[in-house]
């Protein structure tokens, strides 16, 4: 890291909701100084800082981003704020770690990726599912040909935190979260996981969307996973999807099918990826993170995470002895450790690694997938990701 490399990295975490607090905890685990947290109001920022043990707080993200003592800015705010915060951070010479999706829409995502490309800073997108030890192990086994030629990717990402009609969140507002909710919020996670593990890119999508609750309470400052309405007289129309069913086509003729929902009762954070190959199949579930289910030669084997039984690349991500569960927070810790390693080296890790670091360019492709799914649902036909990427932005998008 140029400039401030002589001292330990110092971070600003912009946003103190669920994911912002998780960033603070993960940074603490890897020895990074969180110098300041930023919330939308002074009292919220102070309360968050006191609860997280951070010495400084502010409601002015601009002052935090421009602070010369800050090396890395973590963007953990609603989607509509990603663009201004990321652009300001890069302009101030900061490295950036941004939550997904990268931006409100594809045009903004391109702008951020272009800005990151012009800078000499590290810009990382938060897809922490890549950094589960057993995900890395599966990626390496697929690459080694354990499953043979991959021909199918199947899975789901199901949640239930919006199953009730009176549950709400800022994501229900298209002006804050974007025209897509479920696909952009959790579908991009699954596609990133599938592409990373199988090492083949998504080419086209056929999508059907549904909004189960067309009206919900106004979201105000509702926090993710904790939102419910006390006042039933302030309801708003919802025009983002609660669930989606998608057929997918990946490069090399690999087929895919994906079910997404934020209204699936009994599924708290149920992400599942299955890979079918000519020589076998494998399944990984986020709610059972330390296990791989591997079927080959007529037998089914459940492989438990054990540091001694992992490939070298995956072994580096395992921090605890076998039988001590490593989950979502540990994967985030691994992602941020890799990101700060890239900051120190001024480069992104090699794509051939067990867990390549997700970039802003990945985020642009994810946003193209979201746009393709929306176009497909409207037209009732397959839409190519590359066609979306090659579409010229409208005047409104450019402005």
mmCIF file of C-alpha atoms in Angstrom, residues 161-169 172 181 212-219 234-238 242 262-263:
data_model
loop_
_atom_site.group_PDB
_atom_site.id
_atom_site.type_symbol
_atom_site.label_atom_id
_atom_site.label_comp_id
_atom_site.label_asym_id
_atom_site.label_seq_id
_atom_site.Cartn_x
_atom_site.Cartn_y
_atom_site.Cartn_z
ATOM 1 C CA UNK A 161 -37.599 -12.634 7.041
ATOM 2 C CA UNK A 162 -40.241 -10.978 4.830
ATOM 3 C CA UNK A 163 -42.796 -13.810 4.953
ATOM 4 C CA UNK A 164 -45.279 -11.704 6.938
ATOM 5 C CA UNK A 165 -47.164 -8.925 5.163
ATOM 6 C CA UNK A 166 -46.286 -6.536 8.003
ATOM 7 C CA UNK A 167 -42.521 -7.146 7.694
ATOM 8 C CA UNK A 168 -40.646 -4.331 5.979
ATOM 9 C CA UNK A 169 -37.208 -3.003 5.107
ATOM 10 C CA UNK A 172 -38.805 -2.839 -0.574
ATOM 11 C CA UNK A 181 -34.972 -7.003 -4.553
ATOM 12 C CA UNK A 212 -46.598 -12.036 -2.753
ATOM 13 C CA UNK A 213 -47.359 -8.996 -0.608
ATOM 14 C CA UNK A 214 -48.135 -6.015 -2.886
ATOM 15 C CA UNK A 215 -48.354 -3.675 0.106
ATOM 16 C CA UNK A 216 -46.135 -3.453 3.183
ATOM 17 C CA UNK A 217 -45.606 -0.941 5.993
ATOM 18 C CA UNK A 218 -43.417 2.051 5.157
ATOM 19 C CA UNK A 219 -39.825 1.055 5.874
ATOM 20 C CA UNK A 234 -48.723 3.757 7.012
ATOM 21 C CA UNK A 235 -48.469 1.214 4.208
ATOM 22 C CA UNK A 236 -46.904 1.569 0.763
ATOM 23 C CA UNK A 237 -47.121 -0.245 -2.565
ATOM 24 C CA UNK A 238 -44.371 -2.789 -3.257
ATOM 25 C CA UNK A 242 -40.598 -11.450 -3.166
ATOM 26 C CA UNK A 262 -37.555 -14.002 0.854
ATOM 27 C CA UNK A 263 -40.999 -15.307 1.852
#
